[in-house]
Tab-separated table of C-alpha atoms (C1' of nucleotides) in Angstrom:
chain	number	residue	atom	x	y	z
Y	1	MET	CA	80.634	134.513	134.620
Y	2	THR	CA	81.100	132.201	131.689
Y	3	ILE	CA	82.099	134.849	129.210
Y	4	ASP	CA	85.208	134.350	127.164
Y	5	THR	CA	87.971	136.876	127.437
Y	6	PRO	CA	87.688	139.989	125.299
Y	7	THR	CA	90.889	139.608	123.425
Y	8	GLN	CA	91.178	135.837	123.488
Y	9	THR	CA	94.824	136.144	124.329
Y	10	VAL	CA	97.182	135.863	127.197
Y	11	LEU	CA	97.687	139.598	127.128
Y	12	TYR	CA	94.370	139.953	128.827
Y	13	THR	CA	95.543	137.579	131.523
Y	14	LEU	CA	98.732	139.585	131.811
Y	15	GLU	CA	96.719	142.678	132.622
Y	16	GLN	CA	94.700	140.774	135.181
Y	17	ALA	CA	97.818	139.423	136.837
Y	18	ILE	CA	99.375	142.837	137.271
Y	19	LYS	CA	96.202	144.308	138.704
Y	20	THR	CA	95.731	141.474	141.134
Y	21	TYR	CA	99.347	141.687	142.203
Y	22	ARG	CA	99.208	145.427	142.740
Y	23	ARG	CA	96.082	145.029	144.820
Y	24	LEU	CA	97.828	142.473	147.009
Y	25	CYS	CA	100.818	144.783	147.395
Y	26	GLN	CA	98.666	147.718	148.424
Y	27	GLN	CA	96.775	145.637	150.961
Y	28	ASN	CA	99.969	144.406	152.547
Y	29	ILE	CA	101.522	147.867	152.578
Y	30	ASP	CA	98.408	149.197	154.273
Y	31	ARG	CA	99.008	146.774	157.116
Y	32	VAL	CA	102.383	148.181	158.075
Y	33	VAL	CA	102.449	151.838	157.070
Y	34	ASP	CA	99.829	154.532	156.783
Y	35	LYS	CA	98.829	156.211	153.555
Y	36	LEU	CA	101.565	155.051	151.268
Y	37	THR	CA	100.904	153.872	147.738
Y	38	VAL	CA	102.636	151.040	145.943
Y	39	ASP	CA	104.325	153.490	143.620
Y	40	GLN	CA	105.518	155.693	146.452
Y	41	ALA	CA	106.949	152.634	148.190
Y	42	LEU	CA	108.688	151.641	144.970
Y	43	ILE	CA	110.339	155.031	144.635
Y	44	LEU	CA	111.512	154.891	148.244
Y	45	ILE	CA	113.107	151.515	147.574
Y	46	VAL	CA	114.815	152.676	144.416
Y	47	LEU	CA	116.072	155.915	145.935
Y	48	ASP	CA	117.528	154.036	148.852
Y	49	LYS	CA	119.369	151.651	146.569
Y	50	HIS	CA	120.453	154.260	144.049
Y	51	PRO	CA	120.715	157.610	145.801
Y	52	ALA	CA	122.802	159.158	143.056
Y	53	LEU	CA	120.282	158.759	140.275
Y	54	SER	CA	118.486	161.694	138.738
Y	55	GLN	CA	114.710	161.769	138.561
Y	56	GLN	CA	114.946	161.029	134.891
Y	57	GLN	CA	117.048	157.948	135.494
Y	58	ILE	CA	114.750	156.705	138.212
Y	59	ALA	CA	111.811	157.201	135.902
Y	60	GLU	CA	113.452	155.028	133.279
Y	61	LEU	CA	114.344	152.423	135.831
Y	62	VAL	CA	110.774	151.972	137.001
Y	63	PHE	CA	109.133	152.619	133.627
Y	64	LYS	CA	107.443	155.779	134.677
Y	65	ASP	CA	107.158	159.158	133.084
Y	66	LYS	CA	109.393	161.926	134.416
Y	67	ALA	CA	106.228	163.913	135.065
Y	68	SER	CA	104.897	161.128	137.242
Y	69	LEU	CA	108.200	161.043	139.087
Y	70	THR	CA	107.996	164.734	139.830
Y	71	ARG	CA	104.598	164.247	141.426
Y	72	ILE	CA	105.402	161.115	143.367
Y	73	ILE	CA	108.546	162.716	144.748
Y	74	GLU	CA	106.592	165.802	145.707
Y	75	LEU	CA	104.209	163.657	147.737
Y	76	LEU	CA	107.079	161.837	149.430
Y	77	VAL	CA	108.640	165.171	150.351
Y	78	GLN	CA	105.286	166.384	151.684
Y	79	LYS	CA	105.054	163.265	153.834
Y	80	GLY	CA	108.495	164.004	155.235
Y	81	LEU	CA	110.014	160.828	153.849
Y	82	LEU	CA	112.333	162.517	151.380
Y	83	THR	CA	114.404	165.667	151.063
Y	84	ARG	CA	115.167	167.411	147.846
Y	85	GLY	CA	118.336	169.503	147.899
Y	86	MET	CA	120.443	171.355	145.400
Y	87	HIS	CA	122.690	169.296	143.210
Y	88	SER	CA	126.281	170.374	143.539
Y	89	ALA	CA	127.397	169.822	139.974
Y	90	ASP	CA	124.278	170.375	137.890
Y	91	ARG	CA	121.807	172.981	138.981
Y	92	ARG	CA	119.046	171.461	136.910
Y	93	LYS	CA	119.065	168.380	139.079
Y	94	PHE	CA	118.200	167.690	142.696
Y	95	GLU	CA	119.796	165.559	145.320
Y	96	LEU	CA	117.237	163.217	146.777
Y	97	HIS	CA	117.724	161.684	150.198
Y	98	LEU	CA	115.536	159.622	152.460
Y	99	THR	CA	114.884	161.315	155.774
Y	100	PRO	CA	115.225	159.298	158.994
Y	101	GLN	CA	111.478	158.860	158.815
Y	102	GLY	CA	111.822	157.700	155.247
Y	103	GLN	CA	114.436	155.180	156.337
Y	104	HIS	CA	112.130	154.046	159.105
Y	105	THR	CA	109.220	153.607	156.721
Y	106	LEU	CA	111.398	151.682	154.337
Y	107	ALA	CA	112.572	149.415	157.126
Y	108	GLN	CA	108.974	148.668	157.990
Y	109	LEU	CA	108.299	147.796	154.388
Y	110	THR	CA	111.157	145.367	153.887
Y	111	ASP	CA	109.306	142.321	155.092
Y	112	THR	CA	106.195	143.328	153.212
Y	113	ILE	CA	108.055	143.554	149.951
Y	114	LEU	CA	109.435	140.070	150.384
Y	115	LEU	CA	106.051	138.794	151.445
Y	116	ASN	CA	104.434	140.242	148.350
Y	117	GLN	CA	106.923	138.607	146.051
Y	118	ARG	CA	106.811	135.276	147.814
Y	119	THR	CA	103.055	135.269	147.920
Y	120	ALA	CA	102.726	136.059	144.248
Y	121	LEU	CA	105.278	133.493	143.156
Y	122	ALA	CA	104.421	130.755	145.621
Y	123	GLY	CA	104.539	127.277	144.173
Y	124	LEU	CA	106.401	128.284	141.034
Y	125	SER	CA	109.551	126.353	140.303
Y	126	GLU	CA	112.786	128.061	139.458
Y	127	GLU	CA	112.563	126.611	135.995
Y	128	GLU	CA	109.046	127.903	135.526
Y	129	LEU	CA	110.122	131.372	136.582
Y	130	VAL	CA	113.019	131.376	134.190
Y	131	GLN	CA	110.745	130.366	131.350
Y	132	PHE	CA	108.194	132.967	132.387
Y	133	HIS	CA	110.793	135.687	132.488
Y	134	SER	CA	112.065	134.676	129.088
Y	135	THR	CA	108.612	134.892	127.548
Y	136	LEU	CA	108.038	138.283	129.100
Y	137	GLN	CA	111.286	139.519	127.639
Y	138	LYS	CA	110.250	138.322	124.208
Y	139	ILE	CA	106.952	140.167	124.485
Y	140	ILE	CA	108.740	143.304	125.589
Y	141	ALA	CA	111.120	143.047	122.669
Y	142	ASN	CA	108.246	142.484	120.267
Y	143	CYS	CA	106.387	145.525	121.527
Y	144	SER	CA	109.465	147.711	121.612
Y	145	THR	CA	110.380	147.122	118.011
Y	146	PRO	CA	109.685	150.200	115.986
Y	147	ALA	CA	106.676	149.619	113.807
Y	148	PRO	CA	107.508	147.947	110.497
Y	149	CYS	CA	105.819	150.514	108.286
Y	150	ALA	CA	104.952	154.133	108.816
J	1	MET	CA	122.007	151.370	132.343
J	2	THR	CA	123.559	148.476	134.150
J	3	ILE	CA	121.427	148.698	137.243
J	4	ASP	CA	119.753	145.598	138.515
J	5	THR	CA	116.001	145.544	138.717
J	6	PRO	CA	114.444	147.058	141.824
J	7	THR	CA	112.628	144.006	143.008
J	8	GLN	CA	114.870	141.347	141.576
J	9	THR	CA	111.855	139.464	140.419
J	10	VAL	CA	109.874	138.744	137.354
J	11	LEU	CA	107.049	140.864	138.690
J	12	TYR	CA	109.034	143.895	137.695
J	13	THR	CA	109.350	142.499	134.203
J	14	LEU	CA	105.631	141.824	134.206
J	15	GLU	CA	104.951	145.484	134.822
J	16	GLN	CA	107.351	146.455	132.084
J	17	ALA	CA	105.700	144.086	129.630
J	18	ILE	CA	102.230	145.480	130.212
J	19	LYS	CA	103.403	149.056	129.857
J	20	THR	CA	105.294	148.361	126.678
J	21	TYR	CA	102.345	146.492	125.252
J	22	ARG	CA	99.896	149.254	126.092
J	23	ARG	CA	102.167	151.797	124.468
J	24	LEU	CA	102.273	149.713	121.299
J	25	CYS	CA	98.493	149.414	121.320
J	26	GLN	CA	98.000	153.140	121.702
J	27	GLN	CA	100.431	153.913	118.908
J	28	ASN	CA	98.661	151.558	116.547
J	29	ILE	CA	95.225	152.845	117.515
J	30	ASP	CA	96.424	156.390	116.866
J	31	ARG	CA	97.172	155.408	113.296
J	32	VAL	CA	93.639	154.435	112.418
J	33	VAL	CA	91.311	156.452	114.626
J	34	ASP	CA	91.502	159.863	116.219
J	35	LYS	CA	91.561	160.497	119.945
J	36	LEU	CA	90.633	157.096	121.247
J	37	THR	CA	92.390	155.505	124.196
J	38	VAL	CA	93.239	151.857	124.615
J	39	ASP	CA	90.693	151.528	127.378
J	40	GLN	CA	87.960	153.199	125.365
J	41	ALA	CA	88.692	150.863	122.480
J	42	LEU	CA	88.511	147.909	124.844
J	43	ILE	CA	85.096	148.941	126.116
J	44	LEU	CA	83.833	149.358	122.567
J	45	ILE	CA	84.977	145.838	121.766
J	46	VAL	CA	83.383	144.353	124.842
J	47	LEU	CA	80.113	146.221	124.386
J	48	ASP	CA	79.885	145.044	120.826
J	49	LYS	CA	80.427	141.443	121.824
J	50	HIS	CA	78.253	141.550	124.905
J	51	PRO	CA	75.590	144.214	124.428
J	52	ALA	CA	73.413	142.897	127.222
J	53	LEU	CA	75.920	143.301	130.014
J	54	SER	CA	75.509	145.899	132.730
J	55	GLN	CA	78.266	148.370	133.457
J	56	GLN	CA	79.057	146.430	136.573
J	57	GLN	CA	79.481	143.206	134.625
J	58	ILE	CA	81.620	144.876	132.024
J	59	ALA	CA	83.760	146.319	134.764
J	60	GLU	CA	84.353	142.863	136.200
J	61	LEU	CA	85.079	141.455	132.781
J	62	VAL	CA	87.837	143.927	132.070
J	63	PHE	CA	89.080	144.228	135.655
J	64	LYS	CA	88.097	147.826	136.022
J	65	ASP	CA	86.276	149.686	138.738
J	66	LYS	CA	82.636	150.513	138.127
J	67	ALA	CA	83.559	154.149	138.684
J	68	SER	CA	86.096	153.949	135.890
J	69	LEU	CA	83.476	152.364	133.667
J	70	THR	CA	81.084	155.221	134.306
J	71	ARG	CA	83.681	157.698	133.147
J	72	ILE	CA	84.898	155.774	130.142
J	73	ILE	CA	81.328	155.259	128.964
J	74	GLU	CA	80.609	158.938	129.454
J	75	LEU	CA	83.494	159.800	127.161
J	76	LEU	CA	82.348	157.306	124.543
J	77	VAL	CA	78.866	158.819	124.637
J	78	GLN	CA	80.359	162.298	124.310
J	79	LYS	CA	82.305	161.154	121.267
J	80	GLY	CA	79.090	159.876	119.720
J	81	LEU	CA	80.252	156.274	119.679
J	82	LEU	CA	77.769	154.982	122.209
J	83	THR	CA	74.190	155.599	123.311
J	84	ARG	CA	72.946	155.100	126.811
J	85	GLY	CA	69.222	154.412	127.016
J	86	MET	CA	66.795	153.355	129.690
J	87	HIS	CA	66.810	149.732	130.651
J	88	SER	CA	63.402	148.198	130.189
J	89	ALA	CA	63.423	145.846	133.132
J	90	ASP	CA	65.609	147.555	135.717
J	91	ARG	CA	65.576	151.295	135.963
J	92	ARG	CA	68.892	151.370	137.774
J	93	LYS	CA	70.617	150.069	134.678
J	94	PHE	CA	71.231	151.454	131.223
J	95	GLU	CA	71.099	149.915	127.814
J	96	LEU	CA	74.332	150.588	126.004
J	97	HIS	CA	74.533	150.462	122.246
J	98	LEU	CA	77.182	151.335	119.728
J	99	THR	CA	76.094	154.061	117.362
J	100	PRO	CA	76.732	153.658	113.628
J	101	GLN	CA	79.796	155.782	114.195
J	102	GLY	CA	80.791	153.494	117.029
J	103	GLN	CA	80.392	150.505	114.753
J	104	HIS	CA	82.453	152.251	112.132
J	105	THR	CA	85.207	153.054	114.596
J	106	LEU	CA	85.212	149.485	115.807
J	107	ALA	CA	85.470	148.207	112.239
J	108	GLN	CA	88.484	150.398	111.706
J	109	LEU	CA	90.044	148.964	114.833
J	110	THR	CA	89.602	145.302	114.021
J	111	ASP	CA	92.816	144.926	112.100
J	112	THR	CA	94.701	146.973	114.652
J	113	ILE	CA	93.608	144.731	117.470
J	114	LEU	CA	94.836	141.669	115.663
J	115	LEU	CA	98.032	143.428	114.720
J	116	ASN	CA	98.691	144.364	118.324
J	117	GLN	CA	98.243	140.818	119.520
J	118	ARG	CA	100.283	139.311	116.737
J	119	THR	CA	103.056	141.820	117.175
J	120	ALA	CA	103.272	141.247	120.900
J	121	LEU	CA	103.249	137.479	120.630
J	122	ALA	CA	105.337	137.099	117.506
J	123	GLY	CA	107.728	134.181	117.609
J	124	LEU	CA	106.122	132.513	120.610
J	125	SER	CA	105.161	128.908	120.156
J	126	GLU	CA	101.770	127.595	121.093
J	127	GLU	CA	103.377	125.558	123.823
J	128	GLU	CA	105.187	128.572	125.195
J	129	LEU	CA	101.958	130.529	125.297
J	130	VAL	CA	100.145	127.772	127.106
J	131	GLN	CA	102.890	127.606	129.687
J	132	PHE	CA	102.916	131.371	130.007
J	133	HIS	CA	99.196	131.493	130.520
J	134	SER	CA	99.400	128.791	133.119
J	135	THR	CA	102.021	130.662	135.102
J	136	LEU	CA	99.985	133.839	134.951
J	137	GLN	CA	96.974	131.993	136.292
J	138	LYS	CA	99.016	130.672	139.175
J	139	ILE	CA	100.203	134.169	140.031
J	140	ILE	CA	96.648	135.472	139.880
J	141	ALA	CA	95.479	132.693	142.155
J	142	ASN	CA	98.323	133.371	144.585
J	143	CYS	CA	97.516	137.059	144.753
J	144	SER	CA	93.798	136.505	145.053
J	145	THR	CA	94.090	134.242	148.046
J	146	PRO	CA	93.133	136.067	151.185
J	147	ALA	CA	96.230	136.694	153.238
J	148	PRO	CA	97.139	133.757	155.481
J	149	CYS	CA	97.542	135.719	158.681
J	150	ALA	CA	96.237	139.071	159.810
N	1	DT	C1'	132.109	183.885	122.816
N	2	DA	C1'	127.365	184.107	121.022
N	3	DT	C1'	124.123	181.154	119.318
N	4	DT	C1'	121.909	176.994	119.043
N	5	DA	C1'	120.647	172.597	120.717
N	6	DT	C1'	120.023	169.462	124.411
N	7	DT	C1'	118.876	168.076	128.924
N	8	DT	C1'	116.373	168.314	133.568
N	9	DG	C1'	112.587	169.009	135.730
N	10	DT	C1'	107.848	171.387	136.264
N	11	DT	C1'	103.189	172.292	135.026
N	12	DG	C1'	98.643	171.868	132.689
N	13	DA	C1'	95.266	169.029	130.542
N	14	DT	C1'	93.022	164.828	130.122
N	15	DA	C1'	92.292	159.816	131.143
N	16	DT	C1'	92.198	156.178	134.324
N	17	DA	C1'	92.438	153.656	139.215
N	18	DT	C1'	90.762	153.382	143.708
N	19	DC	C1'	88.076	154.257	147.643
N	20	DA	C1'	84.217	156.113	149.938
N	21	DA	C1'	79.948	158.410	150.161
N	22	DC	C1'	75.753	158.910	147.924
N	23	DT	C1'	71.085	158.362	145.133
N	24	DA	C1'	67.791	155.667	143.119
N	25	DT	C1'	65.856	151.453	142.458
N	26	DA	C1'	65.097	146.392	143.558
N	27	DT	C1'	64.801	142.739	146.564
N	28	DT	C1'	64.172	140.572	150.865
N	29	DT	C1'	61.963	140.005	155.080
N	30	DG	C1'	59.197	140.625	159.026
S	1	DC	C1'	52.591	146.080	152.735
S	2	DA	C1'	56.498	148.500	155.368
S	3	DA	C1'	61.132	148.349	156.748
S	4	DA	C1'	65.546	146.768	156.087
S	5	DT	C1'	68.918	145.319	152.859
S	6	DA	C1'	71.195	144.882	148.529
S	7	DT	C1'	72.396	146.433	143.966
S	8	DA	C1'	73.469	149.814	139.907
S	9	DG	C1'	75.422	153.584	138.890
S	10	DT	C1'	77.295	158.455	139.962
S	11	DT	C1'	80.308	161.684	142.049
S	12	DG	C1'	84.235	163.576	144.723
S	13	DA	C1'	88.916	163.170	146.220
S	14	DT	C1'	93.416	161.722	145.453
S	15	DA	C1'	97.132	159.269	142.856
S	16	DT	C1'	99.156	158.040	138.653
S	17	DA	C1'	99.942	157.925	133.205
S	18	DT	C1'	100.696	160.418	129.161
S	19	DC	C1'	101.479	164.161	126.203
S	20	DA	C1'	102.759	168.716	125.239
S	21	DA	C1'	104.455	173.140	126.400
S	22	DC	C1'	107.585	175.389	129.146
S	23	DA	C1'	111.792	177.428	132.063
S	24	DA	C1'	116.275	176.947	133.502
S	25	DA	C1'	120.611	175.186	132.975
S	26	DT	C1'	124.089	172.898	130.388
S	27	DA	C1'	126.479	171.378	126.245
S	28	DA	C1'	127.683	171.848	121.482
S	29	DT	C1'	128.986	174.513	117.724
S	30	DA	C1'	129.845	178.038	114.512
DNA sequence: TATTATTTGTTGATATATCAACTATATTTG
DNA sequence: CAAATATAGTTGATATATCAACAAATAATA
């Protein structure tokens, strides 16, 4: 189609890039494990790396809502990939641990995760990536700034 | 928090940027119109610019599923911002038109849309934007390529 | 210590994303 | 023209995003 972009800006392209990337990720995940979403995989990765974090902290880390975290974790527990136990110090919190099956699933995903990243960033120079990251950070800062006038 | 990013790559930052930008957009939309989502606003904009497009074509244009389009359009019709009439040539399709109220809502959004874009991209040089866009296009192309090996 | 305020996580409601199945209509083809 | 195929859009199921209201537990304070 030869229709110009709706917003005429790169932000439209940004949206497209994320969607295309997530689609690639899901396709590659589907090849190695059954019925696991990109977001569920992400939470498995984060929980493995940072087992001491609370749900709230994980939510912040991956830019998700705590409500979303509750539901994703519930699904992971249902699938037998995660256990949710009492927290010793703070009874409001839970202790989250990957089950052996969760560890196994994660192990199967390791190569996929790398593949996804390498595929998406193929042919980009280190310098280009640094510049790209810098621009993204500027955009994030711009959008995070509290609005100038109420 | 001093925790490194989960994926160690810019793709994580990309996700963060989109989320932060969408949040900004929603906040600014909330200031001028009542109960309208970012996606609904986007569809209004696109329909106004391209009134002849089918739902399918609009879906492709904004990288959404046709099922999502059906539902978003339904909500816009419910809100009285859009009419859905018979298509003269092809009875599978619909003719979508903004109502006067839809036009009015869109007019109220015009400044907001510009504000969102300007806010997000403030302080970025033309050259930086061109480079940024180029990198995004490369990532999209990388992710769109059918996987090398099955 | 009793009260108040804050924090952690859950739940409900609504919107969107994705996939698959489905209907109705058009188009192609034999 | 009839049958097969393709296309447009809808609907159902499930997952996630967001917001608000909420319960339970903890922390702060008077």
